[in-house]
Amino acid sequence: MTNDENPKMSQQDWMLMHRVASGDEDAVEELYDRFGALVFKVSRQLMPTRAEAEDAVQEIFVRLWQTADRYDPRRAKLVTWVMLIARRHLIDRMRRSAVRPTPATLEGDPSGSTTDRSPDNPPQDAERNAELLSRIAELPELQRTVIERAYLQGFTLREISEQLDAPLGTVKSALSRGLNRLRERAKKDWAG
Amino acid sequence: MTSPTAMTRDELLEFAALDSYGLLDEYEAALYSRAFHQATPSLQRDVLELQAQIAADETLLPKDEPSEELRTRVLRAVNLAIEQDTPTPLASIGRDVAARNNANNRQAAHTDASSGSFIRFLNANFFWRAATFLLAGVVIAMAYVLTDAAGQHDRLTMAAIQSDVEQVEQLVGPTLRTYLADAATQRVVFTSDNSDTAVWATLMVREGDRKALLIAEGLSPRDDDRPYTLQVRDDEGRVHQIASIDGRSQLLGTRVEVDLLAYGANATWEITSPDGVVLTGTMV
């Protein structure tokens, strides 16, 4: 995915986004074909239903078109830019919805206290974050709490700091360390 | 509060990781942005690499795959948005209205050709109305520019730049365009608690050299001729005066120097008159 290791690739990415900004349909297709699956997966992780995830993907690609002329390859590789736009949009969507997913609803537990109980939820919803949540459960308590609230529920670090009555730096470090640990652990599992 | 001083390598990488997850708020993101600019090219490359690895990492994501139908829906939605997009020459709204006014004025002049003073009145009136409509167009564009933190603004910025910014620059100063066109420009948007007053302002700060342009409209000249003050209350409640501003009802531009990050994440930005706070600002 990160095939933009060299200046030529960066230039090509910049050109691609330039074409997207100008409304070039082929460029939009290319952008979707490169990043659509990734954007869908992160949407699937954070949205309570598949239908909402698909709606979010649509909105994110419209957003990518709207912001394409701001892409600067000196500041971020294209995959970073795309995923940043996607995550920010999803976090905004969660904040707007007022009801944020709890770990229970993220796992699809029917006893969950918030959303995801609509009859149109397909059965696979129940498993979509199960693996991630089981890994999170193995983390130290603070890291676990901070990751659930920031990464999965869209709270800002400052909000979490206030909720936990913990210094912002502590929350930030716990989040960073926890995410690193999760990624390392997941990579090992994938490799194994 | 995180210090706005330079970051160590580890701190920068920590920020970079959180940034790539979209987990930094505006203040933290601005801190990170500055630290990134100040980092060595080698460290910048490491940051870009780390962020790309995180962004592309699917190990923490569900394994669901999108349907082929979703591809069709997404492309259709984007194409529809493109078709509906009218990168309006917003500033030209004033010109169209002005042209209509001009025609009306000429008609009025014909109906009362004997009155030279009336024609002069119409011409003078036309000038101000045209200027007002022109400014209204640009102000609308600016309002979008300054309030849409997420980014729709650049298209509107370009629409504004395409047409009559030169005329606005005569009012607010020749550097307006450089701030509008710079995606790294940081902004503080000022609003009034009093919905009856048509006053607004924005402070645009260039990240690189901390030069800033304050644009305001509706800060009427005071009877006592005393100026307004741009100031900031830092996290500990101390007030720092940034600049004095002479009132002007129309659009005004004032150049100042300011370090947006020096006063803490909870700093409060204000434009005050001797009677109290007129506008309060939020970093967007």
CSV table of C-alpha atoms in Angstrom, one decimal:
chain,number,residue,atom,x,y,z
A,1,MET,CA,0.0,0.0,0.0
A,2,THR,CA,2.7,2.4,0.8
A,3,ASN,CA,4.2,2.2,-2.6
A,4,ASP,CA,5.1,5.9,-2.6
A,5,GLU,CA,8.6,5.5,-1.4
A,6,ASN,CA,10.3,7.8,-3.9
A,7,PRO,CA,9.9,11.3,-5.2
A,8,LYS,CA,8.5,10.0,-8.5
A,9,MET,CA,5.7,8.3,-6.6
A,10,SER,CA,5.0,11.4,-4.6
A,11,GLN,CA,4.8,13.3,-7.7
A,12,GLN,CA,2.4,10.8,-9.2
A,13,ASP,CA,0.2,11.0,-6.1
A,14,TRP,CA,0.2,14.7,-6.2
A,15,MET,CA,-0.8,14.6,-9.8
A,16,LEU,CA,-3.5,12.1,-9.0
A,17,MET,CA,-5.0,14.4,-6.3
A,18,HIS,CA,-4.6,17.3,-8.7
A,19,ARG,CA,-6.8,15.4,-11.2
A,20,VAL,CA,-9.2,14.4,-8.5
A,21,ALA,CA,-9.6,18.1,-7.5
A,22,SER,CA,-10.3,19.0,-11.0
A,23,GLY,CA,-13.2,16.5,-11.1
A,24,ASP,CA,-11.5,13.9,-13.4
A,25,GLU,CA,-13.7,10.8,-13.1
A,26,ASP,CA,-10.8,8.4,-14.0
A,27,ALA,CA,-8.7,9.8,-11.2
A,28,VAL,CA,-11.6,9.4,-8.7
A,29,GLU,CA,-11.9,5.7,-9.8
A,30,GLU,CA,-8.1,5.3,-9.3
A,31,LEU,CA,-8.3,6.8,-5.9
A,32,TYR,CA,-11.2,4.5,-4.9
A,33,ASP,CA,-9.4,1.4,-6.3
A,34,ARG,CA,-6.3,2.2,-4.3
A,35,PHE,CA,-7.9,3.1,-1.0
A,36,GLY,CA,-11.6,2.1,-1.1
A,37,ALA,CA,-11.1,-1.2,0.8
A,38,LEU,CA,-9.0,0.4,3.5
A,39,VAL,CA,-11.4,3.3,4.0
A,40,PHE,CA,-14.3,0.8,4.1
A,41,LYS,CA,-12.5,-1.3,6.8
A,42,VAL,CA,-11.9,1.6,9.1
A,43,SER,CA,-15.5,2.8,8.5
A,44,ARG,CA,-16.7,-0.7,9.3
A,45,GLN,CA,-14.7,-0.6,12.5
A,46,LEU,CA,-16.2,2.6,13.8
A,47,MET,CA,-19.7,2.6,12.4
A,48,PRO,CA,-22.3,0.5,14.2
A,49,THR,CA,-23.8,-1.1,11.0
A,50,ARG,CA,-22.6,-2.1,7.6
A,51,ALA,CA,-25.1,0.3,6.0
A,52,GLU,CA,-23.8,3.2,8.0
A,53,ALA,CA,-20.2,2.3,7.2
A,54,GLU,CA,-21.1,2.3,3.5
A,55,ASP,CA,-22.8,5.7,3.8
A,56,ALA,CA,-19.6,7.0,5.6
A,57,VAL,CA,-17.4,5.7,2.8
A,58,GLN,CA,-19.5,7.7,0.2
A,59,GLU,CA,-19.1,10.8,2.3
A,60,ILE,CA,-15.4,10.3,2.8
A,61,PHE,CA,-14.7,10.1,-0.9
A,62,VAL,CA,-16.8,13.2,-1.6
A,63,ARG,CA,-14.7,14.8,1.2
A,64,LEU,CA,-11.5,13.6,-0.4
A,65,TRP,CA,-12.6,15.2,-3.7
A,66,GLN,CA,-13.4,18.5,-1.9
A,67,THR,CA,-10.0,18.6,-0.1
A,68,ALA,CA,-7.8,17.1,-2.9
A,69,ASP,CA,-6.2,20.4,-3.8
A,70,ARG,CA,-4.8,20.6,-0.3
A,71,TYR,CA,-2.8,17.4,-0.5
A,72,ASP,CA,0.9,18.1,0.0
A,73,PRO,CA,3.2,15.2,-0.5
A,74,ARG,CA,5.9,16.9,1.6
A,75,ARG,CA,3.6,16.7,4.6
A,76,ALA,CA,2.1,13.2,4.3
A,77,LYS,CA,2.1,10.2,2.0
A,78,LEU,CA,-1.1,9.7,0.2
A,79,VAL,CA,-2.3,6.8,2.2
A,80,THR,CA,-1.7,8.9,5.4
A,81,TRP,CA,-3.7,11.7,4.0
A,82,VAL,CA,-6.6,9.6,2.9
A,83,MET,CA,-6.8,7.7,6.2
A,84,LEU,CA,-6.6,10.9,8.1
A,85,ILE,CA,-9.5,12.5,6.2
A,86,ALA,CA,-11.4,9.2,6.7
A,87,ARG,CA,-10.7,8.9,10.5
A,88,ARG,CA,-11.5,12.6,11.1
A,89,HIS,CA,-14.8,12.2,9.2
A,90,LEU,CA,-15.7,9.1,11.1
A,91,ILE,CA,-14.9,10.7,14.5
A,92,ASP,CA,-17.0,13.7,13.5
A,93,ARG,CA,-19.8,11.4,12.5
A,94,MET,CA,-19.6,9.6,15.9
A,95,ARG,CA,-19.6,12.9,17.7
A,96,ARG,CA,-22.6,14.2,15.8
A,97,SER,CA,-24.6,11.0,16.4
A,98,ALA,CA,-24.4,11.7,20.2
A,99,VAL,CA,-24.5,8.0,20.9
A,100,ARG,CA,-21.1,6.6,20.8
A,101,PRO,CA,-20.4,2.9,20.6
A,102,THR,CA,-19.4,1.1,23.7
A,103,PRO,CA,-17.1,-1.9,23.7
A,104,ALA,CA,-20.1,-4.1,24.0
A,105,THR,CA,-21.8,-2.6,20.9
A,106,LEU,CA,-18.6,-2.6,19.0
A,107,GLU,CA,-18.5,-6.3,19.5
A,108,GLY,CA,-22.1,-6.6,18.6
A,109,ASP,CA,-23.2,-7.8,22.0
A,110,PRO,CA,-27.0,-7.6,22.1
A,111,SER,CA,-26.8,-6.5,25.7
A,112,GLY,CA,-24.9,-3.4,24.6
A,113,SER,CA,-26.4,-0.2,26.0
A,114,THR,CA,-26.4,1.9,22.8
A,115,THR,CA,-26.9,1.5,19.1
A,116,ASP,CA,-26.6,-1.5,16.8
A,117,ARG,CA,-29.8,-3.3,17.7
A,118,SER,CA,-31.7,-2.5,14.5
A,119,PRO,CA,-33.0,-5.6,12.8
A,120,ASP,CA,-31.1,-4.8,9.6
A,121,ASN,CA,-27.8,-5.6,11.3
A,122,PRO,CA,-26.3,-8.5,9.5
A,123,PRO,CA,-24.9,-11.4,11.7
A,124,GLN,CA,-21.3,-10.7,10.8
A,125,ASP,CA,-21.6,-7.4,12.8
A,126,ALA,CA,-21.1,-9.4,16.0
A,127,GLU,CA,-17.6,-10.4,15.0
A,128,ARG,CA,-16.2,-7.4,13.3
A,129,ASN,CA,-14.2,-6.0,16.2
A,130,ALA,CA,-14.0,-9.1,18.4
A,131,GLU,CA,-10.4,-9.8,17.6
A,132,LEU,CA,-9.4,-6.2,18.2
A,133,LEU,CA,-11.3,-6.1,21.5
A,134,SER,CA,-9.8,-9.3,22.7
A,135,ARG,CA,-6.4,-7.8,22.1
A,136,ILE,CA,-7.3,-4.6,23.8
A,137,ALA,CA,-8.5,-6.6,26.8
A,138,GLU,CA,-5.0,-7.9,27.3
A,139,LEU,CA,-3.6,-4.3,27.8
A,140,PRO,CA,-3.0,-2.7,31.1
A,141,GLU,CA,-6.1,-1.0,32.4
A,142,LEU,CA,-5.2,2.6,31.6
A,143,GLN,CA,-4.1,1.8,28.1
A,144,ARG,CA,-7.2,-0.3,27.6
A,145,THR,CA,-9.5,2.5,28.8
A,146,VAL,CA,-7.8,5.2,26.8
A,147,ILE,CA,-7.8,3.2,23.6
A,148,GLU,CA,-11.5,2.3,23.9
A,149,ARG,CA,-12.4,5.9,24.4
A,150,ALA,CA,-10.1,7.6,21.9
A,151,TYR,CA,-9.7,5.0,19.1
A,152,LEU,CA,-13.1,3.4,19.2
A,153,GLN,CA,-15.4,6.0,20.7
A,154,GLY,CA,-14.0,9.2,19.2
A,155,PHE,CA,-13.3,11.2,22.4
A,156,THR,CA,-10.5,13.7,22.3
A,157,LEU,CA,-7.5,13.2,24.5
A,158,ARG,CA,-8.5,16.3,26.4
A,159,GLU,CA,-11.9,14.9,27.1
A,160,ILE,CA,-10.5,11.6,28.3
A,161,SER,CA,-8.0,13.4,30.5
A,162,GLU,CA,-11.0,15.2,32.1
A,163,GLN,CA,-13.1,12.0,32.4
A,164,LEU,CA,-10.2,10.1,34.0
A,165,ASP,CA,-8.9,13.1,36.0
A,166,ALA,CA,-5.5,12.2,34.6
A,167,PRO,CA,-2.8,14.5,33.1
A,168,LEU,CA,-3.0,15.0,29.4
A,169,GLY,CA,0.5,13.7,28.9
A,170,THR,CA,-0.3,10.5,30.8
A,171,VAL,CA,-3.3,9.9,28.6
A,172,LYS,CA,-1.3,10.6,25.5
A,173,SER,CA,1.5,8.3,26.4
A,174,ALA,CA,-0.9,5.5,27.4
A,175,LEU,CA,-2.7,5.8,24.1
A,176,SER,CA,0.5,5.9,22.1
A,177,ARG,CA,2.1,3.0,24.0
A,178,GLY,CA,-1.2,1.0,23.9
A,179,LEU,CA,-1.6,1.5,20.1
A,180,ASN,CA,2.0,0.5,19.5
A,181,ARG,CA,1.5,-2.6,21.5
A,182,LEU,CA,-1.6,-3.5,19.7
A,183,ARG,CA,0.0,-3.1,16.3
A,184,GLU,CA,3.1,-5.1,17.3
A,185,ARG,CA,0.9,-7.9,18.7
A,186,ALA,CA,-1.3,-7.9,15.7
A,187,LYS,CA,1.6,-8.1,13.3
A,188,LYS,CA,3.0,-11.1,15.2
A,189,ASP,CA,-0.3,-12.8,15.0
A,190,TRP,CA,-0.6,-12.2,11.3
A,191,ALA,CA,3.0,-13.4,10.7
A,192,GLY,CA,2.4,-16.5,12.8
B,1,MET,CA,-0.6,21.7,28.9
B,2,THR,CA,2.0,20.7,26.3
B,3,SER,CA,4.8,23.2,26.0
B,4,PRO,CA,5.0,24.9,22.6
B,5,THR,CA,8.8,24.5,22.5
B,6,ALA,CA,10.5,22.2,20.1
B,7,MET,CA,9.9,18.4,20.5
B,8,THR,CA,12.4,15.6,20.9
B,9,ARG,CA,12.5,13.0,18.3
B,10,ASP,CA,10.4,10.6,20.5
B,11,GLU,CA,7.8,13.2,21.2
B,12,LEU,CA,7.5,14.1,17.6
B,13,LEU,CA,7.1,10.4,16.6
B,14,GLU,CA,4.5,10.0,19.4
B,15,PHE,CA,2.5,13.0,18.1
B,16,ALA,CA,2.9,11.7,14.5
B,17,ALA,CA,1.4,8.4,15.4
B,18,LEU,CA,-1.6,10.0,17.2
B,19,ASP,CA,-2.0,12.4,14.3
B,20,SER,CA,-2.2,9.6,11.8
B,21,TYR,CA,-5.0,8.1,13.9
B,22,GLY,CA,-6.8,11.5,13.7
B,23,LEU,CA,-6.6,11.8,17.5
B,24,LEU,CA,-5.0,15.2,17.9
B,25,ASP,CA,-7.3,18.2,18.6
B,26,GLU,CA,-6.7,21.5,16.8
B,27,TYR,CA,-4.2,22.8,19.3
B,28,GLU,CA,-2.2,19.6,19.5
B,29,ALA,CA,-2.3,19.3,15.7
B,30,ALA,CA,-0.9,22.8,15.3
B,31,LEU,CA,1.9,22.0,17.8
B,32,TYR,CA,2.7,18.9,15.9
B,33,SER,CA,2.6,20.8,12.6
B,34,ARG,CA,5.1,23.3,13.8
B,35,ALA,CA,7.4,20.7,15.3
B,36,PHE,CA,7.3,18.8,12.0
B,37,HIS,CA,8.3,21.9,10.1
B,38,GLN,CA,11.2,22.5,12.5
B,39,ALA,CA,12.5,18.9,12.3
B,40,THR,CA,15.5,17.8,10.3
B,41,PRO,CA,14.7,16.4,6.8
B,42,SER,CA,15.9,13.0,8.0
B,43,LEU,CA,13.4,13.0,10.9
B,44,GLN,CA,10.7,14.3,8.6
B,45,ARG,CA,11.2,11.3,6.4
B,46,ASP,CA,11.0,9.0,9.4
B,47,VAL,CA,7.7,10.7,10.4
B,48,LEU,CA,6.2,10.3,7.0
B,49,GLU,CA,7.3,6.7,6.9
B,50,LEU,CA,5.8,5.9,10.4
B,51,GLN,CA,2.5,7.6,9.5
B,52,ALA,CA,2.2,5.8,6.3
B,53,GLN,CA,2.9,2.4,8.0
B,54,ILE,CA,0.2,3.2,10.6
B,55,ALA,CA,-2.3,4.4,7.9
B,56,ALA,CA,-1.8,1.4,5.8
B,57,ASP,CA,-1.8,-1.1,8.7
B,58,GLU,CA,-4.8,-3.4,8.4
B,59,THR,CA,-4.0,-5.6,11.3
B,60,LEU,CA,-6.3,-3.7,13.7
B,61,LEU,CA,-9.1,-3.4,11.2
B,62,PRO,CA,-12.0,-5.8,10.5
B,63,LYS,CA,-11.6,-8.2,7.7
B,64,ASP,CA,-14.8,-7.3,5.9
B,65,GLU,CA,-14.4,-6.4,2.3
B,66,PRO,CA,-16.5,-3.7,0.5
B,67,SER,CA,-19.0,-4.9,-2.1
B,68,GLU,CA,-18.7,-4.1,-5.8
B,69,GLU,CA,-21.9,-2.2,-5.5
B,70,LEU,CA,-20.3,0.2,-3.0
B,71,ARG,CA,-17.7,1.1,-5.6
B,72,THR,CA,-20.5,2.1,-8.0
B,73,ARG,CA,-22.3,4.0,-5.3
B,74,VAL,CA,-19.2,5.9,-4.2
B,75,LEU,CA,-18.3,6.9,-7.8
B,76,ARG,CA,-21.8,8.0,-8.5
B,77,ALA,CA,-21.9,10.1,-5.3
B,78,VAL,CA,-18.6,11.8,-6.1
B,79,ASN,CA,-19.6,12.4,-9.7
B,80,LEU,CA,-22.9,13.9,-8.6
B,81,ALA,CA,-21.1,16.2,-6.1
B,82,ILE,CA,-18.7,17.3,-8.9
B,83,GLU,CA,-21.7,18.0,-11.2
B,84,GLN,CA,-23.5,20.0,-8.6
B,85,ASP,CA,-20.4,21.9,-7.7
B,86,THR,CA,-20.4,25.5,-8.8
B,87,PRO,CA,-17.2,27.0,-7.8
B,88,THR,CA,-19.1,30.3,-7.7
B,89,PRO,CA,-17.2,33.4,-8.4
B,90,LEU,CA,-18.7,34.5,-5.1
B,91,ALA,CA,-17.1,37.9,-5.3
B,92,SER,CA,-18.8,38.4,-8.6
B,93,ILE,CA,-22.2,38.3,-7.0
B,94,GLY,CA,-21.5,41.9,-6.1
B,95,ARG,CA,-20.7,42.6,-9.8
B,96,ASP,CA,-24.0,41.1,-11.0
B,97,VAL,CA,-26.0,43.0,-8.5
B,98,ALA,CA,-24.0,46.1,-9.2
B,99,ALA,CA,-24.6,45.8,-12.9
B,100,ARG,CA,-28.4,45.5,-12.2
B,101,ASN,CA,-28.2,48.5,-9.9
B,102,ASN,CA,-26.3,50.4,-12.5
B,103,ALA,CA,-29.0,49.8,-15.1
B,104,ASN,CA,-31.6,50.8,-12.5
B,105,ASN,CA,-29.7,53.9,-11.7
B,106,ARG,CA,-29.4,54.8,-15.4
B,107,GLN,CA,-33.1,54.3,-15.8
B,108,ALA,CA,-33.8,56.5,-12.8
B,109,ALA,CA,-31.4,59.1,-14.2
B,110,HIS,CA,-33.4,59.1,-17.5
B,111,THR,CA,-36.6,59.7,-15.6
B,112,ASP,CA,-35.2,62.8,-14.0
B,113,ALA,CA,-32.6,64.0,-16.3
B,114,SER,CA,-33.1,67.6,-15.2
B,115,SER,CA,-31.6,66.9,-11.8
B,116,GLY,CA,-27.8,66.9,-12.0
B,117,SER,CA,-27.5,66.6,-8.2
B,118,PHE,CA,-29.8,63.6,-8.2
B,119,ILE,CA,-27.7,61.8,-10.7
B,120,ARG,CA,-24.6,62.6,-8.7
B,121,PHE,CA,-26.4,61.2,-5.7
B,122,LEU,CA,-27.3,58.0,-7.6
B,123,ASN,CA,-23.7,57.6,-8.8
B,124,ALA,CA,-22.3,58.1,-5.3
B,125,ASN,CA,-25.0,55.8,-3.9
B,126,PHE,CA,-24.2,53.2,-6.6
B,127,PHE,CA,-20.6,53.2,-5.7
B,128,TRP,CA,-21.3,52.4,-2.1
B,129,ARG,CA,-24.0,49.9,-2.9
B,130,ALA,CA,-21.7,48.1,-5.4
B,131,ALA,CA,-18.9,48.2,-2.9
B,132,THR,CA,-21.2,46.8,-0.2
B,133,PHE,CA,-22.4,44.0,-2.5
B,134,LEU,CA,-18.9,43.3,-3.5
B,135,LEU,CA,-17.8,43.1,0.1
B,136,ALA,CA,-20.8,41.0,1.0
B,137,GLY,CA,-19.7,38.4,-1.6
B,138,VAL,CA,-16.2,38.3,-0.4
B,139,VAL,CA,-17.3,38.3,3.2
B,140,ILE,CA,-19.5,35.3,2.5
B,141,ALA,CA,-16.5,33.6,0.9
B,142,MET,CA,-14.4,34.6,3.9
B,143,ALA,CA,-17.0,33.3,6.3
B,144,TYR,CA,-16.8,29.9,4.7
B,145,VAL,CA,-13.1,30.1,4.6
B,146,LEU,CA,-12.8,30.9,8.2
B,147,THR,CA,-15.5,28.7,9.7
B,148,ASP,CA,-15.2,25.5,7.8
B,149,ALA,CA,-12.3,24.1,9.6
B,150,ALA,CA,-12.5,20.8,7.8
B,151,GLY,CA,-11.5,22.2,4.5
B,152,GLN,CA,-14.3,23.0,2.0
B,153,HIS,CA,-12.8,26.5,2.2
B,154,ASP,CA,-10.1,26.1,-0.3
B,155,ARG,CA,-12.4,25.9,-3.3
B,156,LEU,CA,-14.2,29.0,-2.0
B,157,THR,CA,-10.9,30.6,-1.4
B,158,MET,CA,-10.0,30.1,-5.0
B,159,ALA,CA,-13.4,31.4,-6.1
B,160,ALA,CA,-12.8,34.6,-4.1
B,161,ILE,CA,-9.2,34.9,-5.3
B,162,GLN,CA,-10.3,34.5,-8.9
B,163,SER,CA,-12.3,37.7,-9.0
B,164,ASP,CA,-12.3,40.7,-6.8
B,165,VAL,CA,-9.8,40.1,-4.1
B,166,GLU,CA,-7.6,42.8,-5.5
B,167,GLN,CA,-10.3,45.3,-4.6
B,168,VAL,CA,-10.6,43.8,-1.1
B,169,GLU,CA,-6.9,44.0,-0.8
B,170,GLN,CA,-7.2,47.7,-1.2
B,171,LEU,CA,-9.1,47.7,2.1
B,172,VAL,CA,-7.4,45.0,4.1
B,173,GLY,CA,-3.9,45.1,2.7
B,174,PRO,CA,-1.9,43.5,-0.1
B,175,THR,CA,-0.9,40.4,1.7
B,176,LEU,CA,-4.5,38.9,2.0
B,177,ARG,CA,-3.9,36.6,-0.9
B,178,THR,CA,-0.8,35.0,0.6
B,179,TYR,CA,-2.7,34.1,3.7
B,180,LEU,CA,-5.8,32.8,1.8
B,181,ALA,CA,-3.7,30.7,-0.5
B,182,ASP,CA,-1.5,29.1,2.2
B,183,ALA,CA,-3.1,25.8,3.4
B,184,ALA,CA,-0.8,26.0,6.5
B,185,THR,CA,-2.3,29.3,7.7
B,186,GLN,CA,-3.7,28.9,11.2
B,187,ARG,CA,-6.9,30.7,12.0
B,188,VAL,CA,-8.7,32.2,15.0
B,189,VAL,CA,-12.3,33.0,14.2
B,190,PHE,CA,-14.0,35.6,16.3
B,191,THR,CA,-17.7,35.8,17.0
B,192,SER,CA,-19.9,37.9,19.0
B,193,ASP,CA,-22.3,36.7,21.7
B,194,ASN,CA,-24.6,39.4,20.7
B,195,SER,CA,-26.6,38.2,17.7
B,196,ASP,CA,-27.9,41.7,17.1
B,197,THR,CA,-24.5,43.0,16.1
B,198,ALA,CA,-23.0,42.3,12.6
B,199,VAL,CA,-19.4,42.2,13.8
B,200,TRP,CA,-16.9,39.5,12.9
B,201,ALA,CA,-13.2,39.1,12.7
B,202,THR,CA,-10.6,36.5,11.9
B,203,LEU,CA,-6.9,36.3,12.6
B,204,MET,CA,-4.9,34.4,10.0
B,205,VAL,CA,-1.4,33.4,11.1
B,206,ARG,CA,1.3,32.1,8.9
B,207,GLU,CA,2.9,29.2,10.6
B,208,GLY,CA,6.4,29.9,9.3
B,209,ASP,CA,7.1,33.4,10.4
B,210,ARG,CA,4.2,34.1,12.8
B,211,LYS,CA,3.1,37.1,10.8
B,212,ALA,CA,-0.6,37.5,11.0
B,213,LEU,CA,-3.4,39.5,9.4
B,214,LEU,CA,-6.5,40.4,11.4
B,215,ILE,CA,-9.5,41.0,9.2
B,216,ALA,CA,-12.6,42.5,10.8
B,217,GLU,CA,-15.8,44.1,9.8
B,218,GLY,CA,-18.3,46.1,11.9
B,219,LEU,CA,-15.9,47.5,14.5
B,220,SER,CA,-17.4,50.9,14.3
B,221,PRO,CA,-15.3,53.9,15.2
B,222,ARG,CA,-16.0,54.9,18.8
B,223,ASP,CA,-17.3,58.3,19.9
B,224,ASP,CA,-14.2,58.7,22.1
B,225,ASP,CA,-11.9,57.6,19.3
B,226,ARG,CA,-10.3,55.0,21.6
B,227,PRO,CA,-9.1,51.9,19.8
B,228,TYR,CA,-10.1,48.3,20.1
B,229,THR,CA,-7.6,45.8,21.5
B,230,LEU,CA,-6.7,42.3,20.2
B,231,GLN,CA,-5.6,40.3,23.2
B,232,VAL,CA,-5.3,36.8,24.5
B,233,ARG,CA,-5.8,35.3,28.0
B,234,ASP,CA,-3.3,32.5,28.5
B,235,ASP,CA,-4.0,29.3,30.4
B,236,GLU,CA,-3.2,31.0,33.7
B,237,GLY,CA,-5.5,33.9,33.1
B,238,ARG,CA,-2.8,36.5,32.2
B,239,VAL,CA,-3.8,39.0,29.5
B,240,HIS,CA,-1.4,39.7,26.7
B,241,GLN,CA,-2.2,42.6,24.4
B,242,ILE,CA,-1.3,41.8,20.8
B,243,ALA,CA,-2.4,44.9,18.9
B,244,SER,CA,-4.6,48.1,19.0
B,245,ILE,CA,-7.1,48.4,16.2
B,246,ASP,CA,-8.7,51.7,15.1
B,247,GLY,CA,-12.4,51.1,14.5
B,248,ARG,CA,-13.8,51.1,11.0
B,249,SER,CA,-17.3,50.0,10.1
B,250,GLN,CA,-16.2,48.5,6.8
B,251,LEU,CA,-13.7,45.7,6.3
B,252,LEU,CA,-10.4,46.4,7.8
B,253,GLY,CA,-7.1,44.6,7.9
B,254,THR,CA,-4.4,44.9,10.5
B,255,ARG,CA,-1.0,43.2,10.3
B,256,VAL,CA,0.3,41.9,13.6
B,257,GLU,CA,2.9,39.3,14.8
B,258,VAL,CA,1.6,36.6,17.0
B,259,ASP,CA,2.5,33.1,18.2
B,260,LEU,CA,-0.7,31.2,18.4
B,261,LEU,CA,0.7,28.4,20.4
B,262,ALA,CA,2.5,30.4,23.0
B,263,TYR,CA,-0.5,30.9,25.3
B,264,GLY,CA,-1.6,27.3,25.9
B,265,ALA,CA,-4.4,25.1,24.7
B,266,ASN,CA,-7.1,26.8,26.7
B,267,ALA,CA,-6.1,30.4,25.7
B,268,THR,CA,-9.0,32.8,25.1
B,269,TRP,CA,-8.7,35.2,22.3
B,270,GLU,CA,-10.6,38.5,22.5
B,271,ILE,CA,-11.2,41.7,20.8
B,272,THR,CA,-12.2,44.3,23.4
B,273,SER,CA,-13.3,47.9,23.5
B,274,PRO,CA,-12.9,50.1,26.6
B,275,ASP,CA,-16.4,48.9,27.5
B,276,GLY,CA,-15.6,45.2,27.5
B,277,VAL,CA,-15.3,42.2,25.3
B,278,VAL,CA,-16.7,42.7,21.8
B,279,LEU,CA,-15.7,39.4,20.2
B,280,THR,CA,-14.3,36.1,21.4
B,281,GLY,CA,-12.1,33.9,19.3
B,282,THR,CA,-11.6,30.2,18.8
B,283,MET,CA,-8.8,28.6,17.0
B,284,VAL,CA,-10.0,26.4,14.1
